[in-house]
PDB file of C-alpha atoms in Angstrom:
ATOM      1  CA  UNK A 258      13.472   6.296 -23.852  1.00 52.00           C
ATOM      2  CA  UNK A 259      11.386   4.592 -26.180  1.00 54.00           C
ATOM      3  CA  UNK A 260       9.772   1.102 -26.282  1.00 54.00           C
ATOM      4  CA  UNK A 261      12.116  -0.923 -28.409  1.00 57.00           C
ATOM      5  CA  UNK A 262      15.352   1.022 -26.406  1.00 56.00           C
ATOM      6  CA  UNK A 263      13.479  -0.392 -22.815  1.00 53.00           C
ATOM      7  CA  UNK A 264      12.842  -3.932 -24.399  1.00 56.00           C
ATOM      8  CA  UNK A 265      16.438  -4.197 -25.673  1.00 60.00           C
ATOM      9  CA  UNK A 266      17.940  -3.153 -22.202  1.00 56.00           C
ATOM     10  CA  UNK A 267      15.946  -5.006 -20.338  1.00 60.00           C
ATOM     11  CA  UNK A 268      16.838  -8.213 -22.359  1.00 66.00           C
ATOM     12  CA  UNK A 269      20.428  -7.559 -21.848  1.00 59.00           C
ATOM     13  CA  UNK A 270      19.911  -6.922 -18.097  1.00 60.00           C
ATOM     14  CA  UNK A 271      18.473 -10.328 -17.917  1.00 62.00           C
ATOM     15  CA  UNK A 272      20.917 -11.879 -19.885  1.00 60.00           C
ATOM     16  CA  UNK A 273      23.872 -10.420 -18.059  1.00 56.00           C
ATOM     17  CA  UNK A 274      22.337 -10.649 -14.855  1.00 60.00           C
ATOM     18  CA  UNK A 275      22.142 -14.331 -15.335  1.00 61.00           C
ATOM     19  CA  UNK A 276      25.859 -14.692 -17.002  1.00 54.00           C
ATOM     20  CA  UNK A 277      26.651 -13.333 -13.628  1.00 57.00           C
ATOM     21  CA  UNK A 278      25.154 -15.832 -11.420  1.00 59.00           C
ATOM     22  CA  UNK A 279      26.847 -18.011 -13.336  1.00 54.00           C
ATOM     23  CA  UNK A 280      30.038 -17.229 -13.603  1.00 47.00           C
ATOM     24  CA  UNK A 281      30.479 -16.407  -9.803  1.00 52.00           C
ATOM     25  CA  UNK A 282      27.816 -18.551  -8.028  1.00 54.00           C
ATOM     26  CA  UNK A 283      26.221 -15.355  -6.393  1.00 45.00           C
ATOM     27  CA  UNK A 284      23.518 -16.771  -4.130  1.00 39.00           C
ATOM     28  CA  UNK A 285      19.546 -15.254  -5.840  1.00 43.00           C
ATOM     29  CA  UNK A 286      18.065 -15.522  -2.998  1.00 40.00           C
ATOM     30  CA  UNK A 287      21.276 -13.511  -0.597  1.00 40.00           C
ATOM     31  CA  UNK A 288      21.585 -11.347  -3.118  1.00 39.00           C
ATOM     32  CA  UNK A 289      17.875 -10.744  -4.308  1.00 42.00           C
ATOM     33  CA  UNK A 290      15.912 -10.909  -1.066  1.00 40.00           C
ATOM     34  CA  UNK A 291      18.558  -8.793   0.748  1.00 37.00           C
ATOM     35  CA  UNK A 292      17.720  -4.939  -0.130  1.00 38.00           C
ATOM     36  CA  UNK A 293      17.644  -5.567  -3.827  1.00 38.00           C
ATOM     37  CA  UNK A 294      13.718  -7.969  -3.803  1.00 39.00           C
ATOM     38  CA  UNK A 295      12.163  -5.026  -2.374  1.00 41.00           C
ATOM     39  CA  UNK A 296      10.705  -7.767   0.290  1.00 43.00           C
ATOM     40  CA  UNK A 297      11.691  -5.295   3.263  1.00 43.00           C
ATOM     41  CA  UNK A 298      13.035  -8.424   5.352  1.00 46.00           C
ATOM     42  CA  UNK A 299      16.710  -8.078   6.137  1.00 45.00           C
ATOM     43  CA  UNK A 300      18.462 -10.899   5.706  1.00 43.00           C
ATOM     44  CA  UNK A 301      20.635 -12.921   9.163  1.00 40.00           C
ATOM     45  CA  UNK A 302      24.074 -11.636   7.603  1.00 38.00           C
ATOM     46  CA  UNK A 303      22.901  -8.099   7.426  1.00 46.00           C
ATOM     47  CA  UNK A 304      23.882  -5.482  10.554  1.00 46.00           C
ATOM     48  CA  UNK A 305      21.119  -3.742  11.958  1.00 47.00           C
ATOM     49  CA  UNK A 306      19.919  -0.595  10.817  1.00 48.00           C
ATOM     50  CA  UNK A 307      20.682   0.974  13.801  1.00 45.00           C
ATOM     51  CA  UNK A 308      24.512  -0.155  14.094  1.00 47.00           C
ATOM     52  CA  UNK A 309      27.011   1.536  12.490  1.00 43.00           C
ATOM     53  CA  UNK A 310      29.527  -0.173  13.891  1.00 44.00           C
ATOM     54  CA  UNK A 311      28.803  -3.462  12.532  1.00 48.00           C
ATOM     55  CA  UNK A 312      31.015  -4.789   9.915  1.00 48.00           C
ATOM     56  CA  UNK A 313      29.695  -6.879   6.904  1.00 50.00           C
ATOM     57  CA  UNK A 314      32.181  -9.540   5.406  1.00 56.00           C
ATOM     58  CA  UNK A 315      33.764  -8.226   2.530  1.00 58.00           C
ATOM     59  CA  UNK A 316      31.693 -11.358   0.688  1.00 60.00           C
ATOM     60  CA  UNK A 317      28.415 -10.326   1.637  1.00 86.00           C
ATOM     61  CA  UNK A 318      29.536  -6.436   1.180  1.00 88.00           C
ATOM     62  CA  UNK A 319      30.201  -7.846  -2.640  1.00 90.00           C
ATOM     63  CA  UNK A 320      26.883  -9.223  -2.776  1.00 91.00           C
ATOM     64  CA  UNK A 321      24.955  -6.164  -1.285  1.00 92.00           C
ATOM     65  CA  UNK A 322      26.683  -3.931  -3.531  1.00 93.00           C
ATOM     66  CA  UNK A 323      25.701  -6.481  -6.594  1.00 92.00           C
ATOM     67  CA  UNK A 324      22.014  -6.516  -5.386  1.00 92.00           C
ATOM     68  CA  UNK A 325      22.214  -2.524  -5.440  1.00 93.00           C
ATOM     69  CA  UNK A 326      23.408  -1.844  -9.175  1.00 94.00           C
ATOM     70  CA  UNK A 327      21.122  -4.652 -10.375  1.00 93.00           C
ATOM     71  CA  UNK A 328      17.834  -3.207  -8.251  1.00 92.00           C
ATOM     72  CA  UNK A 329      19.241   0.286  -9.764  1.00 93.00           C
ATOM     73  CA  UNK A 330      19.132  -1.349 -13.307  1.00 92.00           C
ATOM     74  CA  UNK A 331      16.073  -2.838 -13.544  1.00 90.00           C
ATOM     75  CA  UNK A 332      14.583   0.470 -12.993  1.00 91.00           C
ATOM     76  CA  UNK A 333      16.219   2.080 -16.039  1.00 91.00           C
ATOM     77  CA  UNK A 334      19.294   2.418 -17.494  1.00 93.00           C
ATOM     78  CA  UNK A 335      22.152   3.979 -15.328  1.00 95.00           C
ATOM     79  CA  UNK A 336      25.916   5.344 -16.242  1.00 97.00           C
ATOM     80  CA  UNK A 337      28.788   4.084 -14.297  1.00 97.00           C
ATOM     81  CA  UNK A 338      28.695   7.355 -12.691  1.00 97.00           C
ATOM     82  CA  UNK A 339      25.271   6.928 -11.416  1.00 97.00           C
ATOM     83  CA  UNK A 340      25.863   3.924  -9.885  1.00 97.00           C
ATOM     84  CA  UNK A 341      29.184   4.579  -8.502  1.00 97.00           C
ATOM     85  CA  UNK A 342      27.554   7.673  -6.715  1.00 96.00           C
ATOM     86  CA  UNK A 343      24.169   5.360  -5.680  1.00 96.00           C
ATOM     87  CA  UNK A 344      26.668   2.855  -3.916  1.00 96.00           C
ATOM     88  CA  UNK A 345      28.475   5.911  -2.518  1.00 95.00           C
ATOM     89  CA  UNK A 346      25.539   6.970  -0.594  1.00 94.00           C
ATOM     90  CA  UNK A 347      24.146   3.310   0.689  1.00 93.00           C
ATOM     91  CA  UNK A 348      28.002   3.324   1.963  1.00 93.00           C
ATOM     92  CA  UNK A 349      29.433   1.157   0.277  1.00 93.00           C
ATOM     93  CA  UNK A 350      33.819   0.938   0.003  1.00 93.00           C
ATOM     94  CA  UNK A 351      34.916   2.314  -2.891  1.00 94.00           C
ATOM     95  CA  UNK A 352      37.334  -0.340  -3.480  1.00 95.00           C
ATOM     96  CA  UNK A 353      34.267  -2.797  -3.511  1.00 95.00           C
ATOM     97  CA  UNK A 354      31.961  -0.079  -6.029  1.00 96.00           C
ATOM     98  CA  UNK A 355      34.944  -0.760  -8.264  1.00 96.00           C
ATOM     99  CA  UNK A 356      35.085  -3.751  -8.425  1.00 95.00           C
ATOM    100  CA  UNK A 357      31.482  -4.730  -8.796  1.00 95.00           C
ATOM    101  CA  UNK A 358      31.389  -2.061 -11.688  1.00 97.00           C
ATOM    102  CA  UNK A 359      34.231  -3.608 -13.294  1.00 96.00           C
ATOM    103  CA  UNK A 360      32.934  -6.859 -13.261  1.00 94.00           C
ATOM    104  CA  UNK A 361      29.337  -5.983 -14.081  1.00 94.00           C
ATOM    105  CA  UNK A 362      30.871  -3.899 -17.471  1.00 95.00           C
ATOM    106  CA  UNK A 363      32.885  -7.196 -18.675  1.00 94.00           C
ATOM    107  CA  UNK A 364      29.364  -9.241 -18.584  1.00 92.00           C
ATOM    108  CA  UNK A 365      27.756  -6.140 -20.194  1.00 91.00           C
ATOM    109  CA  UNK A 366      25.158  -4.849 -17.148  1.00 93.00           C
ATOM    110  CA  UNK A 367      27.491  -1.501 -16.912  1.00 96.00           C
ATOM    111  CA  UNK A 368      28.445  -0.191 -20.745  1.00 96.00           C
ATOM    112  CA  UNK A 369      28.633   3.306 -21.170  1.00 97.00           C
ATOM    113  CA  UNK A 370      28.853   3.354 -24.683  1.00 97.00           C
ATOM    114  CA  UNK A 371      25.466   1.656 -24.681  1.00 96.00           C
ATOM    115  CA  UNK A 372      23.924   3.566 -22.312  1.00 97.00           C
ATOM    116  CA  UNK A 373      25.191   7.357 -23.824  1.00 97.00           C
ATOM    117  CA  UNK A 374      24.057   6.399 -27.632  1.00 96.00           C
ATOM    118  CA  UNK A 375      20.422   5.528 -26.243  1.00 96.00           C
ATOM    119  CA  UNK A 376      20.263   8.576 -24.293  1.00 96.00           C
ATOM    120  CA  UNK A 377      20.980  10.659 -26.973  1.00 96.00           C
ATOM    121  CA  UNK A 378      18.981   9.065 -29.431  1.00 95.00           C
ATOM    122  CA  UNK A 379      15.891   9.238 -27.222  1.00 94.00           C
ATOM    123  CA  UNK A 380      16.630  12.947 -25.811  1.00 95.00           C
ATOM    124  CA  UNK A 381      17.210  13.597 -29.415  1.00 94.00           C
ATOM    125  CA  UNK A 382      13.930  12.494 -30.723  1.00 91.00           C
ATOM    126  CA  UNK A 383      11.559  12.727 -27.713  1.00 92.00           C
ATOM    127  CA  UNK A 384      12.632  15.942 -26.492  1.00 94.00           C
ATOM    128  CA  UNK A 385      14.069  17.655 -29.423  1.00 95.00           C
ATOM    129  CA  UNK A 386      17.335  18.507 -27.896  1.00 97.00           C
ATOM    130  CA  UNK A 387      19.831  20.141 -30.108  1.00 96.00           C
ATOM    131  CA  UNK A 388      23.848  18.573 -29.707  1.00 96.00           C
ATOM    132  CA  UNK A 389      24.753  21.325 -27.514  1.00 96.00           C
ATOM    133  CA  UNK A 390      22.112  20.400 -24.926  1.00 97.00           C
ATOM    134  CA  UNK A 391      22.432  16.531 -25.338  1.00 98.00           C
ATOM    135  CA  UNK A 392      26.189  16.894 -24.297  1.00 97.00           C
ATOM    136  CA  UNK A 393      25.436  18.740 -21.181  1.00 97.00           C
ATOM    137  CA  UNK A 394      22.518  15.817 -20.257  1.00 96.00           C
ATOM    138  CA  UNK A 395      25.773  13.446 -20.819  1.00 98.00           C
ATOM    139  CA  UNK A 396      28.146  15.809 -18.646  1.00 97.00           C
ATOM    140  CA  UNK A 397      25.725  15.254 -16.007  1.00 96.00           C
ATOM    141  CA  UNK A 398      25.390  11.670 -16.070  1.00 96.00           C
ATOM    142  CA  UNK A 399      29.602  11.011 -15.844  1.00 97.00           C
ATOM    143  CA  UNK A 400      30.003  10.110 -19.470  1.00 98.00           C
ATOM    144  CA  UNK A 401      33.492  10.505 -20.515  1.00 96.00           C
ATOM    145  CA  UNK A 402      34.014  12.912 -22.959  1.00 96.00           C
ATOM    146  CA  UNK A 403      35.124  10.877 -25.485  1.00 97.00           C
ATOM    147  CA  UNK A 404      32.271   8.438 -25.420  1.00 97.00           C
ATOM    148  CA  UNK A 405      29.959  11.255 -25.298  1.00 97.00           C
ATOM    149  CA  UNK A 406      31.748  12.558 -28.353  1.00 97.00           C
ATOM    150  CA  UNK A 407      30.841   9.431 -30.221  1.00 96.00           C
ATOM    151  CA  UNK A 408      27.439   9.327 -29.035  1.00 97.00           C
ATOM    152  CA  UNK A 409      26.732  12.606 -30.461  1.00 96.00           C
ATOM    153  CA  UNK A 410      28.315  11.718 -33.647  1.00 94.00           C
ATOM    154  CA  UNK A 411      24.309  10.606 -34.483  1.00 90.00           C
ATOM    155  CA  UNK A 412      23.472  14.084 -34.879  1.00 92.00           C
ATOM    156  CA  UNK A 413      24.127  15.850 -37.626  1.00 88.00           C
ATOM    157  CA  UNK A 414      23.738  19.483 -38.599  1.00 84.00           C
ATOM    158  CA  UNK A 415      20.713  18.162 -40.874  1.00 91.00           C
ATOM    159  CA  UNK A 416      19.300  16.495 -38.235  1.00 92.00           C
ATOM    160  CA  UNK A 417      19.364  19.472 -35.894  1.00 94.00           C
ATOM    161  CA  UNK A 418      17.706  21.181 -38.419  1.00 95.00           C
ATOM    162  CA  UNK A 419      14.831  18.962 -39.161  1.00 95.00           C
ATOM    163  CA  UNK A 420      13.916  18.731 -35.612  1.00 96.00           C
ATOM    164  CA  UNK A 421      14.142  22.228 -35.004  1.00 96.00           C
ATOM    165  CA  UNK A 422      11.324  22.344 -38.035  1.00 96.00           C
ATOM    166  CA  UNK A 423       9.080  19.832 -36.313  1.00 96.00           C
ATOM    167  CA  UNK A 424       9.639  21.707 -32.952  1.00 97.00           C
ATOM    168  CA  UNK A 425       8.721  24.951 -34.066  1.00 97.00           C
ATOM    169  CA  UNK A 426       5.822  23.582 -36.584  1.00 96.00           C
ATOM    170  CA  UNK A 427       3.811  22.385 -33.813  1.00 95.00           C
ATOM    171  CA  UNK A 428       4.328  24.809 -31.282  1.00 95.00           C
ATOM    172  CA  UNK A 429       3.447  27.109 -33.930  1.00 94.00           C
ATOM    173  CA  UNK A 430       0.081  25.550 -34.019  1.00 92.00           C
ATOM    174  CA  UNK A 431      -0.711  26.768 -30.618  1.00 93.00           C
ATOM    175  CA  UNK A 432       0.190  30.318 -31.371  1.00 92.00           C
ATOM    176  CA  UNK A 433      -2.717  31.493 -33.502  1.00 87.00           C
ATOM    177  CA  UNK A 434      -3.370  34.898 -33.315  1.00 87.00           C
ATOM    178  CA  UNK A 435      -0.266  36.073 -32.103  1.00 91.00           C
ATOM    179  CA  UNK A 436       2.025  39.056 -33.404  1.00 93.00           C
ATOM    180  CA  UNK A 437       4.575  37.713 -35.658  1.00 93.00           C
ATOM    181  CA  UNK A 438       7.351  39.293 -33.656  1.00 93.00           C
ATOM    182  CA  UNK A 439       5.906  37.606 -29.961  1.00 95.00           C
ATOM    183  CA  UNK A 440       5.307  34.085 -32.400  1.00 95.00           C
ATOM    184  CA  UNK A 441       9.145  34.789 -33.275  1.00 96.00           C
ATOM    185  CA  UNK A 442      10.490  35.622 -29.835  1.00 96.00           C
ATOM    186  CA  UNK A 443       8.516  32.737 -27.856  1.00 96.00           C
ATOM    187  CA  UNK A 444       9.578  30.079 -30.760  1.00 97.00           C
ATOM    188  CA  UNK A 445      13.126  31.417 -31.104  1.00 97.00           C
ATOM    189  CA  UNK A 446      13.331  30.879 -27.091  1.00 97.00           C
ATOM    190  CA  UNK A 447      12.037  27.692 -26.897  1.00 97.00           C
ATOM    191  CA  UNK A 448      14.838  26.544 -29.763  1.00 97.00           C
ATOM    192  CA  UNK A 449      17.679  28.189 -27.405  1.00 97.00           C
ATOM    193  CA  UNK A 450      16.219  26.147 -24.458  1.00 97.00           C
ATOM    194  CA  UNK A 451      16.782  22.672 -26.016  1.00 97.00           C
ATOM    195  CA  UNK A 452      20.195  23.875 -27.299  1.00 97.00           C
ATOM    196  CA  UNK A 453      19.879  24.791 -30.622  1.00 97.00           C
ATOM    197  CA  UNK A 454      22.077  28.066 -32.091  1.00 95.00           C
ATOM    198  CA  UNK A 455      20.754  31.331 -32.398  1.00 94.00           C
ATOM    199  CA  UNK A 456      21.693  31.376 -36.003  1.00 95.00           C
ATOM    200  CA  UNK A 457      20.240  28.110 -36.910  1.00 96.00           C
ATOM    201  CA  UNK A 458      16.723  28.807 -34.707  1.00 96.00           C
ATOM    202  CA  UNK A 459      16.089  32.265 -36.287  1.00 96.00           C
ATOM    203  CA  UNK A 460      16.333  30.907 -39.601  1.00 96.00           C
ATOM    204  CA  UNK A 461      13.890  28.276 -39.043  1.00 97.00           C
ATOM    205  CA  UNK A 462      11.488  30.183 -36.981  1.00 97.00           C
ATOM    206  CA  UNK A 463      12.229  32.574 -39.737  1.00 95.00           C
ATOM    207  CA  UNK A 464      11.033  30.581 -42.457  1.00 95.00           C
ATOM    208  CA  UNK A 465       7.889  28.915 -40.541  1.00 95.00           C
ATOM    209  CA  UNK A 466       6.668  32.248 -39.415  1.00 93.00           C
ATOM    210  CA  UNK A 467       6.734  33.574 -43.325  1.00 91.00           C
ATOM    211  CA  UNK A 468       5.029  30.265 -44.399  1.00 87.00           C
ATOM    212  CA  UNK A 469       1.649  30.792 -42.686  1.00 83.00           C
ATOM    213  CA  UNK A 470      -1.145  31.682 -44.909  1.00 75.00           C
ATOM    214  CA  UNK A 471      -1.910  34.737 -42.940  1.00 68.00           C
ATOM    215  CA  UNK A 472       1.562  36.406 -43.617  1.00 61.00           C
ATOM    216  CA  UNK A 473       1.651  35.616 -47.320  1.00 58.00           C
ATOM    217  CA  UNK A 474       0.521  38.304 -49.858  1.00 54.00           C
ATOM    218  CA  UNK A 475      -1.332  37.915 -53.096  1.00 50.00           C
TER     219      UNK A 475
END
């Protein structure tokens, strides 16, 4: 994820977060100091770690769970999925995971949309990765498939293709020496990895491996 993606994320998280407090009176310092400050002190209301009977109040359950997504959050950008399956495994009822989600998408903390267009855009143009990989890096963070459809509408075929250039450019700069036909298999390989078609990789690895001075004749 890149700079700008971070600082606009974390200036919505902010934002939201503090719409929340807001609108609901959570108590900071319940919510914050209890497992979400990273102060290690357990707050009164909390049951001890070592009693699994104990039963929180629903109220304080609410809270907890809120302290978890935001902790989650501030860390880096999560799904819905993600954070449904994070509250899963602190325990938490999935009736109250749903409804902390809900609420926290209609101030904006939990948006899907938001979250699949950045990943793809930064997996895109950090990593390189061709559509068909970027849709299986949404697959496994829960995004429905028609969000993730949309999210992938930023690549285009011409986009794919310039990438793939870059991508094989500089590896290609690391290869000196090499037969053409390893240079070829190694490159073409590395293109399949980040999802790119066999068609479309050939023809660019193709193409850089007949540029290089050392293959051209007089």
């Amino acid at each position: 994820m890149g700079a700008s993606d971070q600082e606009t994320v974390n200036d919505r998280l902010a934002r939201a977060a503090a719409a929340l407090a807001e609108a609901e009176g959570v108590a900071g310092a319940r919510a914050g100091g209890a497992w979400g400050s990273g102060s290690g002190e357990r707050p009164d209301w909390a049951p001890p770690p070592d009693d699994p009977q104990a039963v929180v109040p629903e109220a304080d359950a609410d809270a907890v769970a809120k302290a978890i997504v935001l902790r989650q959050l501030s860390m880096a950008p999560r799904s819905r999925a993600q954070l449904e399956k994070k509250l899963r495994q602190r325990g938490c009822d999935d009736e109250i995971a749903a409804r902390v989600l809900d609420r926290m998408t209609e101030v904006g903390l939990v948006d899907d949309e938001a979250y699949a267009q950045m990943l793809v855009r930064s997996r895109q143009s950090g990593k390189g990765l061709a559509r068909r990989a970027l849709a299986h890096e949404l697959r496994k963070q829960g995004i429905d498939q028609a969000v993730a459809d949309e999210a992938l509408g930023q690549v285009g075929a011409g986009d794919e293709r310039v990438k793939a250039e870059q991508l094989v450019a500089k590896k290609l700069r690391t290869m000196r020496g090499l037969a053409p036909d390893v240079q070829a298999r190694r490159l073409a390989g590395m293109l399949a990895r980040k999802g790119y078609p066999g068609e479309l990789a050939w023809r660019v690895v193709r193409d850089a491996i007949d540029g290089l001075p050392e293959h051209q004749r007089d």
